[in-house]
PDB file of C-alpha atoms in Angstrom:
ATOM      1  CA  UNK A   1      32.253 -59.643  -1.748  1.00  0.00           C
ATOM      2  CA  UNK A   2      32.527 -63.353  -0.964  1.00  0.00           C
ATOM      3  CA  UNK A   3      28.965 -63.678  -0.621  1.00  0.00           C
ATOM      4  CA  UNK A   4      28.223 -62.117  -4.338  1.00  0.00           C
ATOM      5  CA  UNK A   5      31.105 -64.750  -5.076  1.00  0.00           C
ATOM      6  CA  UNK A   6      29.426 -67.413  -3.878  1.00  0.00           C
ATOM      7  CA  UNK A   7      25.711 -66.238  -5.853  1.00  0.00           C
ATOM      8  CA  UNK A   8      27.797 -66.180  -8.689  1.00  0.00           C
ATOM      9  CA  UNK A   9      29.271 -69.578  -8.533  1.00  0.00           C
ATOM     10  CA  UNK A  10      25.978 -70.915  -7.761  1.00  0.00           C
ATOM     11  CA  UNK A  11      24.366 -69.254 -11.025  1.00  0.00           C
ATOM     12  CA  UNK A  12      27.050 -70.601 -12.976  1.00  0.00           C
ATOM     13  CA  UNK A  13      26.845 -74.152 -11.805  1.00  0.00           C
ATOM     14  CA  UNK A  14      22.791 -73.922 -12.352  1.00  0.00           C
ATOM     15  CA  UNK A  15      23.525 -72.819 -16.039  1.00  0.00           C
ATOM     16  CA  UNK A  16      25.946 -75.605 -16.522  1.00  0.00           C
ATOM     17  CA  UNK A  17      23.107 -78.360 -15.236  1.00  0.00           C
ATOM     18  CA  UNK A  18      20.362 -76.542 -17.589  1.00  0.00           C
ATOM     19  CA  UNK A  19      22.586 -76.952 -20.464  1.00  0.00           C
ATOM     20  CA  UNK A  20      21.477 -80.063 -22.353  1.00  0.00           C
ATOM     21  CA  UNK A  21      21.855 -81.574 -25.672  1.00  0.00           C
ATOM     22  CA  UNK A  22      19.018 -81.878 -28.031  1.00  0.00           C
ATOM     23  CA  UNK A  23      18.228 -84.818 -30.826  1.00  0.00           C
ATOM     24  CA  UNK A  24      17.106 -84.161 -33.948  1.00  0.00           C
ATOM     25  CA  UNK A  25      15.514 -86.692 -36.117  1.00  0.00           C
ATOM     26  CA  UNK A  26      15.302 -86.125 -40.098  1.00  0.00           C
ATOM     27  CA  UNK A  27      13.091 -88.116 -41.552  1.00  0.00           C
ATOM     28  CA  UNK A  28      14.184 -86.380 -45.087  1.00  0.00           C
ATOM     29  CA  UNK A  29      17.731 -87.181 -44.210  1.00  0.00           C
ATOM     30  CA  UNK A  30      17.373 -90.799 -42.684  1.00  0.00           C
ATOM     31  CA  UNK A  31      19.930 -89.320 -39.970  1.00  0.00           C
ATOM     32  CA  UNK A  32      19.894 -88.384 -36.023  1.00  0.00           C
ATOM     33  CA  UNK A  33      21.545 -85.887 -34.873  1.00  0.00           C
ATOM     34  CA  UNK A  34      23.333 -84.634 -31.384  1.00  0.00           C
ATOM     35  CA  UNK A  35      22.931 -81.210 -31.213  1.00  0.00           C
ATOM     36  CA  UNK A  36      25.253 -79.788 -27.996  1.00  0.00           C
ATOM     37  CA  UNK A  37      24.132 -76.651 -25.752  1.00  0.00           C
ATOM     38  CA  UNK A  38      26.300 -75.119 -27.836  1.00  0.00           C
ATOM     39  CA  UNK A  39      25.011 -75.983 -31.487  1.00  0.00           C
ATOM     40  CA  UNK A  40      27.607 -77.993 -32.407  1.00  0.00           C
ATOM     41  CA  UNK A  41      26.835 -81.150 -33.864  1.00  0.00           C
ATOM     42  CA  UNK A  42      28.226 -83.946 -31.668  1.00  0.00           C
ATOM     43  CA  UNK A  43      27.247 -87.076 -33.395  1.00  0.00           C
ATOM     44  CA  UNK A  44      25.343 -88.667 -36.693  1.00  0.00           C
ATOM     45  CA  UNK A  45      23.828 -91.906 -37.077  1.00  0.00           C
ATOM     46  CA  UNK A  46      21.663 -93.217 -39.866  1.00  0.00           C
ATOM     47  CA  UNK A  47      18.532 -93.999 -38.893  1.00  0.00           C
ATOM     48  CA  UNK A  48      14.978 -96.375 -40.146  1.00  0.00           C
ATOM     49  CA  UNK A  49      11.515 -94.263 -39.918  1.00  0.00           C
ATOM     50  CA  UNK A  50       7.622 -94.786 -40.947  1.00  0.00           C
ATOM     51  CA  UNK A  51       7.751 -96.425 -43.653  1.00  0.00           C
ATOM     52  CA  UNK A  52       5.132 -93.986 -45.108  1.00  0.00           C
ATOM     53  CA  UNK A  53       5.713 -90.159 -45.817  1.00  0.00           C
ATOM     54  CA  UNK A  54       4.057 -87.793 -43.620  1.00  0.00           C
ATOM     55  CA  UNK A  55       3.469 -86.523 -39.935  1.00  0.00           C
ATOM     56  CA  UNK A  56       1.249 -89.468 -37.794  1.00  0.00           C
ATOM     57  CA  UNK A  57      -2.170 -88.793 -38.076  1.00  0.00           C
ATOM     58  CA  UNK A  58      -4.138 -92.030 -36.523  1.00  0.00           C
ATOM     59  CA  UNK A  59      -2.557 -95.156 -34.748  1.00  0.00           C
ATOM     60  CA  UNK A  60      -1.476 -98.170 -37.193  1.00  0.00           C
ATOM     61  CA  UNK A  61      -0.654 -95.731 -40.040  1.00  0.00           C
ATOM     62  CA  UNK A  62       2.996 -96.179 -40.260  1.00  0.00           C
ATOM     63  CA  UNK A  63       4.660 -92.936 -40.063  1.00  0.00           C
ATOM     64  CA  UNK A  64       6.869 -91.139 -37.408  1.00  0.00           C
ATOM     65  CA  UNK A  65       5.088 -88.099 -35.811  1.00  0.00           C
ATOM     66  CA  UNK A  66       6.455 -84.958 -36.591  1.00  0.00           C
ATOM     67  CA  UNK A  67       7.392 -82.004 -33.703  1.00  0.00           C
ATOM     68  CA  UNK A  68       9.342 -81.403 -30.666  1.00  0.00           C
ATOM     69  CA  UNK A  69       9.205 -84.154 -28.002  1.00  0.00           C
ATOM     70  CA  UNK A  70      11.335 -84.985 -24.701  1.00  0.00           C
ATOM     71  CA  UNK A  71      12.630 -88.335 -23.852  1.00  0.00           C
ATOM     72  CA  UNK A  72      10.497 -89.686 -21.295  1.00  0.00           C
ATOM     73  CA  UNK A  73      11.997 -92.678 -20.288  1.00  0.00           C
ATOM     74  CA  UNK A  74      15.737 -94.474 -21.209  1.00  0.00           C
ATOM     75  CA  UNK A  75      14.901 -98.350 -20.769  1.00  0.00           C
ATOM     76  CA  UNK A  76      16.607-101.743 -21.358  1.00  0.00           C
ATOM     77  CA  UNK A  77      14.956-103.448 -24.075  1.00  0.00           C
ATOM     78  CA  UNK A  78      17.362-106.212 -24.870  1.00  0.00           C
ATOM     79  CA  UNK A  79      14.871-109.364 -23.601  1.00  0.00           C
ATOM     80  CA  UNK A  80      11.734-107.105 -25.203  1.00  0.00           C
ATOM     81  CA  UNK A  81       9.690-109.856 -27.589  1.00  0.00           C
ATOM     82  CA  UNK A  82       7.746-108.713 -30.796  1.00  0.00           C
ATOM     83  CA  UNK A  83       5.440-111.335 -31.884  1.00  0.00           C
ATOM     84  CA  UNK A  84       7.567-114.236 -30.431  1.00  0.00           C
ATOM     85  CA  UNK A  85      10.888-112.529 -31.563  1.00  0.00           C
ATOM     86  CA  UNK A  86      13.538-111.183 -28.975  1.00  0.00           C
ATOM     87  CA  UNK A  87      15.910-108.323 -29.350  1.00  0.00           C
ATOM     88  CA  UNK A  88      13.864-107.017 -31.946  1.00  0.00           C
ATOM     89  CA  UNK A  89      14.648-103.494 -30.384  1.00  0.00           C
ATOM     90  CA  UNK A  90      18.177-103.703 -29.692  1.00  0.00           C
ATOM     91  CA  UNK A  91      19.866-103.344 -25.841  1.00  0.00           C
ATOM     92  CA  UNK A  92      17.730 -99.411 -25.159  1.00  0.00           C
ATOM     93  CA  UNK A  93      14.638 -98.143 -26.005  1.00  0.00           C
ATOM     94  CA  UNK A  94      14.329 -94.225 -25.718  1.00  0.00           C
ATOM     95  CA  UNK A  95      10.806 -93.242 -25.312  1.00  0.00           C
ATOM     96  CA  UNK A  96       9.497 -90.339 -26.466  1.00  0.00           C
ATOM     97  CA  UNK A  97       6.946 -88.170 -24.824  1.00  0.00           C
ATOM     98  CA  UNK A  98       4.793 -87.525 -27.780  1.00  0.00           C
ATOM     99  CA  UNK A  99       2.018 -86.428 -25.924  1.00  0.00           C
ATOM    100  CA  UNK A 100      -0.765 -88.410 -28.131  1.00  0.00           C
ATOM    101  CA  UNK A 101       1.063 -91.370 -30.121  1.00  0.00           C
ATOM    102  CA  UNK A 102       1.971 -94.450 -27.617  1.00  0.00           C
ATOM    103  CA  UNK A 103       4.777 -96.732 -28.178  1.00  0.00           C
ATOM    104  CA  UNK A 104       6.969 -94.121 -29.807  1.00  0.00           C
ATOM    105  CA  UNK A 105      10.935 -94.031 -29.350  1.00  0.00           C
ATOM    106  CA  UNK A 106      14.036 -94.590 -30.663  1.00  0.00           C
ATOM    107  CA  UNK A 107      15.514 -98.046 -30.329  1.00  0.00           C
ATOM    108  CA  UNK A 108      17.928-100.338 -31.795  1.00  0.00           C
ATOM    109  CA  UNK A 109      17.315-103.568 -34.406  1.00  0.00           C
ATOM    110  CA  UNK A 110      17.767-107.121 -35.193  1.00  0.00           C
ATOM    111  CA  UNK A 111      17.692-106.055 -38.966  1.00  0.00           C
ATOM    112  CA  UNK A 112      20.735-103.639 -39.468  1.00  0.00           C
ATOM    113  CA  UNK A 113      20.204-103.648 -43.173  1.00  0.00           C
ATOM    114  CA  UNK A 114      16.690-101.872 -42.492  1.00  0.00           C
ATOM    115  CA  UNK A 115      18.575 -98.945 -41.520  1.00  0.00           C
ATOM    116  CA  UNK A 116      18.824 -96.358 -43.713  1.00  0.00           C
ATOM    117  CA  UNK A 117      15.147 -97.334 -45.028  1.00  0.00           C
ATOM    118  CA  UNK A 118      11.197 -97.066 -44.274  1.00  0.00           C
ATOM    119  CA  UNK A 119       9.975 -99.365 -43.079  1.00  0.00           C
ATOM    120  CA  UNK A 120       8.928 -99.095 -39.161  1.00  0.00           C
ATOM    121  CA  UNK A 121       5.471 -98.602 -37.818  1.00  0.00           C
ATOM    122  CA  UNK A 122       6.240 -95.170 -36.779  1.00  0.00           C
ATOM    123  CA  UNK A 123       9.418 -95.184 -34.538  1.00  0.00           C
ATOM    124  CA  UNK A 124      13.343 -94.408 -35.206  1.00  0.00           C
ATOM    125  CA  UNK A 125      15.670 -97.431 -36.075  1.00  0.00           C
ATOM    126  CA  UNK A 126      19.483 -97.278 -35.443  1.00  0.00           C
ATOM    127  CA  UNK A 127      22.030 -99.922 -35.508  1.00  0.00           C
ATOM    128  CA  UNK A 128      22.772-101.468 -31.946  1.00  0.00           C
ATOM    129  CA  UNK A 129      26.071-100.096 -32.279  1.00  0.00           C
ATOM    130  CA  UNK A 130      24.905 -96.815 -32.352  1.00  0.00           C
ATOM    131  CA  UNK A 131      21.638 -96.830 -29.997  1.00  0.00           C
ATOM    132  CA  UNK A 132      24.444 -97.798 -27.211  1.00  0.00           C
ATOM    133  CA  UNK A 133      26.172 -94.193 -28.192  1.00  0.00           C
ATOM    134  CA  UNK A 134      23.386 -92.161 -28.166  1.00  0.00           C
ATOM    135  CA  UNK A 135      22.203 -92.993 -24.931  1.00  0.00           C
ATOM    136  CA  UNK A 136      25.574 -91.647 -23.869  1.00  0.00           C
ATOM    137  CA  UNK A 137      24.007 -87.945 -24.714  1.00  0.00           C
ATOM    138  CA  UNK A 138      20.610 -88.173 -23.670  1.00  0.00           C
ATOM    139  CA  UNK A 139      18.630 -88.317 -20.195  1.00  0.00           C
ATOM    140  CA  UNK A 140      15.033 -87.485 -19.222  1.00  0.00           C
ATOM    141  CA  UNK A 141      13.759 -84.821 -20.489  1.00  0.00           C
ATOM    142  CA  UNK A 142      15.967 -84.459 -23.584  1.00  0.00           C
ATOM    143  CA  UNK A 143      14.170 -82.748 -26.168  1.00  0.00           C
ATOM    144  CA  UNK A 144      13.868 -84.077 -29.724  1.00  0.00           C
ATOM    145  CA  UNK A 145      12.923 -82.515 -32.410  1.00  0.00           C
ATOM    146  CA  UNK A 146      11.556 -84.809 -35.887  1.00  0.00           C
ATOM    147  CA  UNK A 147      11.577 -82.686 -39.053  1.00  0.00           C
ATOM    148  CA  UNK A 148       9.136 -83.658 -41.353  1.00  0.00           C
ATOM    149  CA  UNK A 149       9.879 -85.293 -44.543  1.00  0.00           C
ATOM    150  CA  UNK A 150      10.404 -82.635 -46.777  1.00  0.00           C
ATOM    151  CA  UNK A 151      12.357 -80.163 -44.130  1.00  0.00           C
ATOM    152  CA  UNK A 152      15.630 -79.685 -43.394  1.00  0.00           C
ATOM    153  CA  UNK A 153      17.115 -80.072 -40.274  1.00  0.00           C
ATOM    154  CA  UNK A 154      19.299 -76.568 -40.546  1.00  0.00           C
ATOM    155  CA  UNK A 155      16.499 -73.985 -41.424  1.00  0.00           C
ATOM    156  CA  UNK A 156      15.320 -72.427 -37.929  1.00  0.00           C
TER     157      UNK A 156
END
């Protein structure tokens, strides 16, 4: 009896580590969104994205790829420099596996009034503030999931 117990504990605490949040991005919306294990939504933030409509079809062409990704890497980007300019992506840059597009992620910005527009080369904009938070909810291998343009986040 102890032993089945102990299998059972065991199973339980593996289910509890699988259970992970999941981000979804929608680009319709201008809004991320943490999704729990559960399906409740744990957080909003408005968001930036390609400044033109559509899923990423060729490097350079300013939109945000469209399908489910993970996170493949959480990193410090406050002392990052875009042509000469620092903190141009805010204190964390979330990189997205997006298994053909480099250079993808979510990140912060030294323009918050961007946010809440299109306007990036292809990657999601918060406000500092906000970038800080959702790193709170996300590690490796977090999936995210971009909705196209004209899709809505709550169909399945």
């Amino acid at each position: 009896m102890r032993r089945y117990l102990l299998i059972a504990f065991f199973m339980f605490a593996v289910s509890c580590l699988a259970a992970q949040n999941t981000i979804v991005v929608s680009k319709k919306s201008l809004r991320v969104y943490v999704i729990s294990a559960d399906s409740d939504t744990l957080q909003v933030f408005r968001c930036a994205c390609g400044k033109n409509l559509g899923n990423k079809r060729r490097q350079g062409d300013c939109r945000t790829p469209e399908g489910v990704f993970t996170v493949a890497s959480i990193e410090n980007s406050k002392y990052w420099r875009y042509k000469g300019t620092s903190s141009v992506y805010g204190p964390y840059f979330i990189r997205l596996n997006t298994y053909k597009w480099d250079g993808i992620g979510i990140h912060g910005t030294n323009s918050p009034k961007s946010i809440g527009t299109r306007c990036t080369k292809g990657c999601i904009r918060l406000n500092n503030k906000d970038i800080v938070q959702l790193v709170k909810y996300v590690d490796v291998g977090t999936p995210v999931r971009v909705m196209g343009d004209y899709s809505d986040h709550r169909r399945k």
